[in-house]
Amino acid sequence: MILKIEKYEKIGKSKYRLYLNNGEVIDTYDEVILKNDLLLKKELDNYLYQKVIIESNIQEHYNACIKYISVRIRSVKEIRDYLKRKNVTEEDIDYIVEKLKKEKFLDDNHFCECFIKDKLKFTTMGEYKIIYELKKHNISEEIINQNKHLITEDILIEKIDKIIMKQINSNHKLDKQKLRNKLYNHLLASGYTSSRVVERLNIYF
């Protein structure tokens, strides 16, 4: 059966509504229309009809991913998890992820770099905690090692010192040894090495 496109209606920035002669309405995207020459053909056989439905669905999820990424940079794992929650098939997820990589919307190396800079600047995380969190995003050892240089000794010392000073200033009545122990455990839990923590604590206590 051949279906005819009787009308095109623009309903968004790149989204269109196709009205078919059997009364059916298909919401699709300019990319799908152009890819399948629908402006010229204006007819859909069963194969082309199914193809347009599938590609429109994929394009919808692709656009949703771009919107998701626009809020903040995402890892490949985050995008895969996001699409899985939307019940997208593994085959379509693979296609969307590769397309996002090709269009430079997705890059785990760039994600790793930005993640490290962000955690160093805006959190109390030490190097072990940062690397642990990156591994939870399935960032490879190779990529992590390429970006480890961003975690410098000077930055870590400055972060530790700020935490120590903040605790000292807000715990005047706490016994020094107890405060030292509290800080030691807190800094270790935050991902700093024991040797570096002890070295900095010895300066203050």
mmCIF file of C-alpha atoms in Angstrom:
data_model
loop_
_atom_site.group_PDB
_atom_site.id
_atom_site.type_symbol
_atom_site.label_atom_id
_atom_site.label_comp_id
_atom_site.label_asym_id
_atom_site.label_seq_id
_atom_site.Cartn_x
_atom_site.Cartn_y
_atom_site.Cartn_z
ATOM 1 C CA MET A 1 0.000 0.000 0.000
ATOM 2 C CA ILE A 2 1.292 3.439 -0.936
ATOM 3 C CA LEU A 3 0.572 6.324 1.432
ATOM 4 C CA LYS A 4 0.653 9.903 0.249
ATOM 5 C CA ILE A 5 1.832 12.913 2.221
ATOM 6 C CA GLU A 6 -0.934 15.477 1.832
ATOM 7 C CA LYS A 7 0.441 18.221 4.065
ATOM 8 C CA TYR A 8 3.591 19.317 5.899
ATOM 9 C CA GLU A 9 3.282 21.424 9.042
ATOM 10 C CA LYS A 10 6.208 22.901 10.949
ATOM 11 C CA ILE A 11 5.650 22.392 14.678
ATOM 12 C CA GLY A 12 9.084 23.201 16.099
ATOM 13 C CA LYS A 13 12.555 24.455 15.303
ATOM 14 C CA SER A 14 13.393 21.346 13.273
ATOM 15 C CA LYS A 15 10.220 19.309 13.815
ATOM 16 C CA TYR A 16 7.457 18.702 11.288
ATOM 17 C CA ARG A 17 4.076 17.007 11.240
ATOM 18 C CA LEU A 18 3.199 14.945 8.181
ATOM 19 C CA TYR A 19 -0.460 14.391 7.342
ATOM 20 C CA LEU A 20 -1.082 11.215 5.338
ATOM 21 C CA ASN A 21 -4.015 10.445 3.061
ATOM 22 C CA ASN A 22 -5.220 7.644 5.360
ATOM 23 C CA GLY A 23 -5.718 10.146 8.196
ATOM 24 C CA GLU A 24 -2.532 9.201 10.007
ATOM 25 C CA VAL A 25 -0.193 11.893 11.360
ATOM 26 C CA ILE A 26 3.588 11.421 11.741
ATOM 27 C CA ASP A 27 5.783 13.765 13.755
ATOM 28 C CA THR A 28 9.292 13.797 12.326
ATOM 29 C CA TYR A 29 12.345 15.999 11.834
ATOM 30 C CA ASP A 30 13.917 17.949 8.992
ATOM 31 C CA GLU A 31 16.897 15.581 8.986
ATOM 32 C CA VAL A 32 14.624 12.586 8.375
ATOM 33 C CA ILE A 33 12.687 14.444 5.681
ATOM 34 C CA LEU A 34 15.845 15.467 3.835
ATOM 35 C CA LYS A 35 17.556 12.095 4.270
ATOM 36 C CA ASN A 36 14.607 10.309 2.668
ATOM 37 C CA ASP A 37 13.771 12.964 0.021
ATOM 38 C CA LEU A 38 10.235 13.250 1.355
ATOM 39 C CA LEU A 39 9.781 16.749 -0.066
ATOM 40 C CA LEU A 40 10.201 15.302 -3.548
ATOM 41 C CA LYS A 41 8.688 11.836 -3.180
ATOM 42 C CA LYS A 42 5.625 12.656 -1.075
ATOM 43 C CA GLU A 43 4.816 8.954 -1.176
ATOM 44 C CA LEU A 44 5.603 6.215 1.310
ATOM 45 C CA ASP A 45 5.634 2.519 0.552
ATOM 46 C CA ASN A 46 5.651 0.133 3.515
ATOM 47 C CA TYR A 47 9.465 0.022 3.701
ATOM 48 C CA LEU A 48 9.857 3.810 3.604
ATOM 49 C CA TYR A 49 6.985 4.275 6.058
ATOM 50 C CA GLN A 50 8.653 1.995 8.626
ATOM 51 C CA LYS A 51 12.024 3.639 7.963
ATOM 52 C CA VAL A 52 10.629 7.133 8.629
ATOM 53 C CA ILE A 53 8.956 5.971 11.862
ATOM 54 C CA ILE A 54 12.183 4.367 13.149
ATOM 55 C CA GLU A 55 14.439 7.267 12.132
ATOM 56 C CA SER A 56 12.026 9.833 13.606
ATOM 57 C CA ASN A 57 12.080 7.974 16.910
ATOM 58 C CA ILE A 58 15.891 7.815 16.898
ATOM 59 C CA GLN A 59 16.123 11.525 16.022
ATOM 60 C CA GLU A 60 13.785 12.364 18.897
ATOM 61 C CA HIS A 61 16.064 10.541 21.350
ATOM 62 C CA TYR A 62 19.150 12.104 19.767
ATOM 63 C CA ASN A 63 17.692 15.597 20.229
ATOM 64 C CA ALA A 64 16.773 14.751 23.819
ATOM 65 C CA CYS A 65 20.402 13.741 24.440
ATOM 66 C CA ILE A 66 21.684 17.050 23.073
ATOM 67 C CA LYS A 67 19.311 18.871 25.422
ATOM 68 C CA TYR A 68 20.513 16.651 28.295
ATOM 69 C CA ILE A 69 24.142 17.430 27.440
ATOM 70 C CA SER A 70 23.403 21.166 27.172
ATOM 71 C CA VAL A 71 22.670 21.267 30.924
ATOM 72 C CA ARG A 72 26.207 20.027 31.645
ATOM 73 C CA ILE A 73 28.827 17.884 29.970
ATOM 74 C CA ARG A 74 28.068 14.145 30.116
ATOM 75 C CA SER A 75 30.055 10.928 29.967
ATOM 76 C CA VAL A 76 29.254 8.170 27.475
ATOM 77 C CA LYS A 77 27.976 6.072 30.388
ATOM 78 C CA GLU A 78 25.573 8.803 31.465
ATOM 79 C CA ILE A 79 24.119 9.007 27.964
ATOM 80 C CA ARG A 80 23.796 5.235 27.722
ATOM 81 C CA ASP A 81 22.063 5.098 31.126
ATOM 82 C CA TYR A 82 19.808 8.001 30.134
ATOM 83 C CA LEU A 83 18.708 6.230 26.954
ATOM 84 C CA LYS A 84 18.225 2.913 28.761
ATOM 85 C CA ARG A 85 15.821 4.656 31.155
ATOM 86 C CA LYS A 86 13.853 5.676 28.060
ATOM 87 C CA ASN A 87 13.750 2.014 26.951
ATOM 88 C CA VAL A 88 15.788 2.659 23.814
ATOM 89 C CA THR A 89 17.167 -0.526 22.235
ATOM 90 C CA GLU A 90 20.891 -1.306 22.513
ATOM 91 C CA GLU A 91 21.250 -1.052 18.748
ATOM 92 C CA ASP A 92 19.734 2.442 18.702
ATOM 93 C CA ILE A 93 21.784 3.483 21.741
ATOM 94 C CA ASP A 94 24.972 2.455 19.925
ATOM 95 C CA TYR A 95 23.923 4.469 16.875
ATOM 96 C CA ILE A 96 23.004 7.577 18.892
ATOM 97 C CA VAL A 97 26.200 7.452 20.966
ATOM 98 C CA GLU A 98 28.384 7.143 17.867
ATOM 99 C CA LYS A 99 26.547 10.006 16.211
ATOM 100 C CA LEU A 100 26.992 12.189 19.307
ATOM 101 C CA LYS A 101 30.708 11.368 19.321
ATOM 102 C CA LYS A 102 31.027 12.159 15.636
ATOM 103 C CA GLU A 103 29.270 15.503 16.108
ATOM 104 C CA LYS A 104 31.587 16.286 19.080
ATOM 105 C CA PHE A 105 28.766 16.344 21.635
ATOM 106 C CA LEU A 106 30.254 13.374 23.477
ATOM 107 C CA ASP A 107 33.911 12.877 24.400
ATOM 108 C CA ASP A 108 35.025 11.006 27.515
ATOM 109 C CA ASN A 109 38.458 12.630 27.434
ATOM 110 C CA HIS A 110 36.912 16.098 27.496
ATOM 111 C CA PHE A 111 34.465 14.932 30.183
ATOM 112 C CA CYS A 112 37.371 13.665 32.297
ATOM 113 C CA GLU A 113 39.249 16.946 32.002
ATOM 114 C CA CYS A 114 36.201 19.029 32.927
ATOM 115 C CA PHE A 115 35.218 16.665 35.747
ATOM 116 C CA ILE A 116 38.643 16.918 37.393
ATOM 117 C CA LYS A 117 38.761 20.707 37.097
ATOM 118 C CA ASP A 118 35.237 21.019 38.483
ATOM 119 C CA LYS A 119 35.846 18.744 41.484
ATOM 120 C CA LEU A 120 39.151 20.437 42.297
ATOM 121 C CA LYS A 121 37.570 23.869 42.190
ATOM 122 C CA PHE A 122 34.151 23.330 43.737
ATOM 123 C CA THR A 123 34.397 20.307 46.067
ATOM 124 C CA THR A 124 36.597 19.015 48.887
ATOM 125 C CA MET A 125 37.414 15.823 46.972
ATOM 126 C CA GLY A 126 40.978 14.537 46.987
ATOM 127 C CA GLU A 127 42.699 12.671 44.173
ATOM 128 C CA TYR A 128 41.528 9.162 45.121
ATOM 129 C CA LYS A 129 37.883 10.230 45.391
ATOM 130 C CA ILE A 130 38.025 12.073 42.060
ATOM 131 C CA ILE A 131 39.523 9.049 40.302
ATOM 132 C CA TYR A 132 37.005 6.737 42.012
ATOM 133 C CA GLU A 133 34.126 8.891 40.725
ATOM 134 C CA LEU A 134 35.599 8.918 37.201
ATOM 135 C CA LYS A 135 35.766 5.120 37.218
ATOM 136 C CA LYS A 136 32.082 5.036 38.191
ATOM 137 C CA HIS A 137 31.508 6.865 34.895
ATOM 138 C CA ASN A 138 33.410 4.056 33.124
ATOM 139 C CA ILE A 139 36.223 6.434 32.192
ATOM 140 C CA SER A 140 39.169 4.286 31.108
ATOM 141 C CA GLU A 141 42.493 4.132 32.935
ATOM 142 C CA GLU A 142 44.161 5.488 29.812
ATOM 143 C CA ILE A 143 41.988 8.611 29.745
ATOM 144 C CA ILE A 144 42.325 9.119 33.508
ATOM 145 C CA ASN A 145 46.123 8.859 33.267
ATOM 146 C CA GLN A 146 46.152 11.383 30.424
ATOM 147 C CA ASN A 147 44.422 13.920 32.675
ATOM 148 C CA LYS A 148 46.036 13.148 36.042
ATOM 149 C CA HIS A 149 48.482 16.014 35.583
ATOM 150 C CA LEU A 150 45.615 18.399 36.351
ATOM 151 C CA ILE A 151 45.657 17.186 39.959
ATOM 152 C CA THR A 152 48.758 19.004 41.147
ATOM 153 C CA GLU A 153 50.506 18.868 44.500
ATOM 154 C CA ASP A 154 49.956 22.591 45.056
ATOM 155 C CA ILE A 155 46.213 22.341 44.474
ATOM 156 C CA LEU A 156 45.848 19.371 46.823
ATOM 157 C CA ILE A 157 47.837 21.064 49.602
ATOM 158 C CA GLU A 158 45.768 24.223 49.240
ATOM 159 C CA LYS A 159 42.535 22.220 49.464
ATOM 160 C CA ILE A 160 43.699 20.277 52.521
ATOM 161 C CA ASP A 161 44.841 23.453 54.268
ATOM 162 C CA LYS A 162 41.483 25.122 53.652
ATOM 163 C CA ILE A 163 39.648 22.149 55.168
ATOM 164 C CA ILE A 164 41.969 22.103 58.184
ATOM 165 C CA MET A 165 41.648 25.858 58.797
ATOM 166 C CA LYS A 166 37.878 25.750 58.464
ATOM 167 C CA GLN A 167 37.636 22.977 61.060
ATOM 168 C CA ILE A 168 40.060 24.691 63.432
ATOM 169 C CA ASN A 169 38.105 27.966 63.246
ATOM 170 C CA SER A 170 34.772 26.260 63.909
ATOM 171 C CA ASN A 171 35.929 23.845 66.664
ATOM 172 C CA HIS A 172 37.625 26.039 69.291
ATOM 173 C CA LYS A 173 36.396 23.937 72.192
ATOM 174 C CA LEU A 174 37.350 20.546 70.776
ATOM 175 C CA ASP A 175 40.475 18.896 72.165
ATOM 176 C CA LYS A 176 43.355 19.266 69.677
ATOM 177 C CA GLN A 177 44.044 15.546 69.467
ATOM 178 C CA LYS A 178 40.377 14.782 68.899
ATOM 179 C CA LEU A 179 40.177 17.467 66.234
ATOM 180 C CA ARG A 180 43.299 16.111 64.569
ATOM 181 C CA ASN A 181 41.813 12.598 64.517
ATOM 182 C CA LYS A 182 38.536 13.954 63.189
ATOM 183 C CA LEU A 183 40.333 15.814 60.406
ATOM 184 C CA TYR A 184 42.517 12.834 59.585
ATOM 185 C CA ASN A 185 39.498 10.553 59.105
ATOM 186 C CA HIS A 186 37.568 13.215 57.201
ATOM 187 C CA LEU A 187 40.431 13.932 54.798
ATOM 188 C CA LEU A 188 41.070 10.249 54.154
ATOM 189 C CA ALA A 189 37.362 9.734 53.435
ATOM 190 C CA SER A 190 37.528 12.695 51.034
ATOM 191 C CA GLY A 191 40.184 10.905 49.012
ATOM 192 C CA TYR A 192 43.513 12.346 50.134
ATOM 193 C CA THR A 193 46.559 10.161 50.742
ATOM 194 C CA SER A 194 47.452 9.330 54.339
ATOM 195 C CA SER A 195 51.027 10.589 53.955
ATOM 196 C CA ARG A 196 49.926 13.973 52.573
ATOM 197 C CA VAL A 197 47.263 14.380 55.260
ATOM 198 C CA VAL A 198 49.690 13.593 58.081
ATOM 199 C CA GLU A 199 52.262 15.980 56.604
ATOM 200 C CA ARG A 200 49.769 18.867 56.569
ATOM 201 C CA LEU A 201 48.285 18.036 59.982
ATOM 202 C CA ASN A 202 51.765 18.093 61.523
ATOM 203 C CA ILE A 203 52.057 21.735 60.505
ATOM 204 C CA TYR A 204 48.891 22.731 62.357
ATOM 205 C CA PHE A 205 48.984 20.372 65.362
#
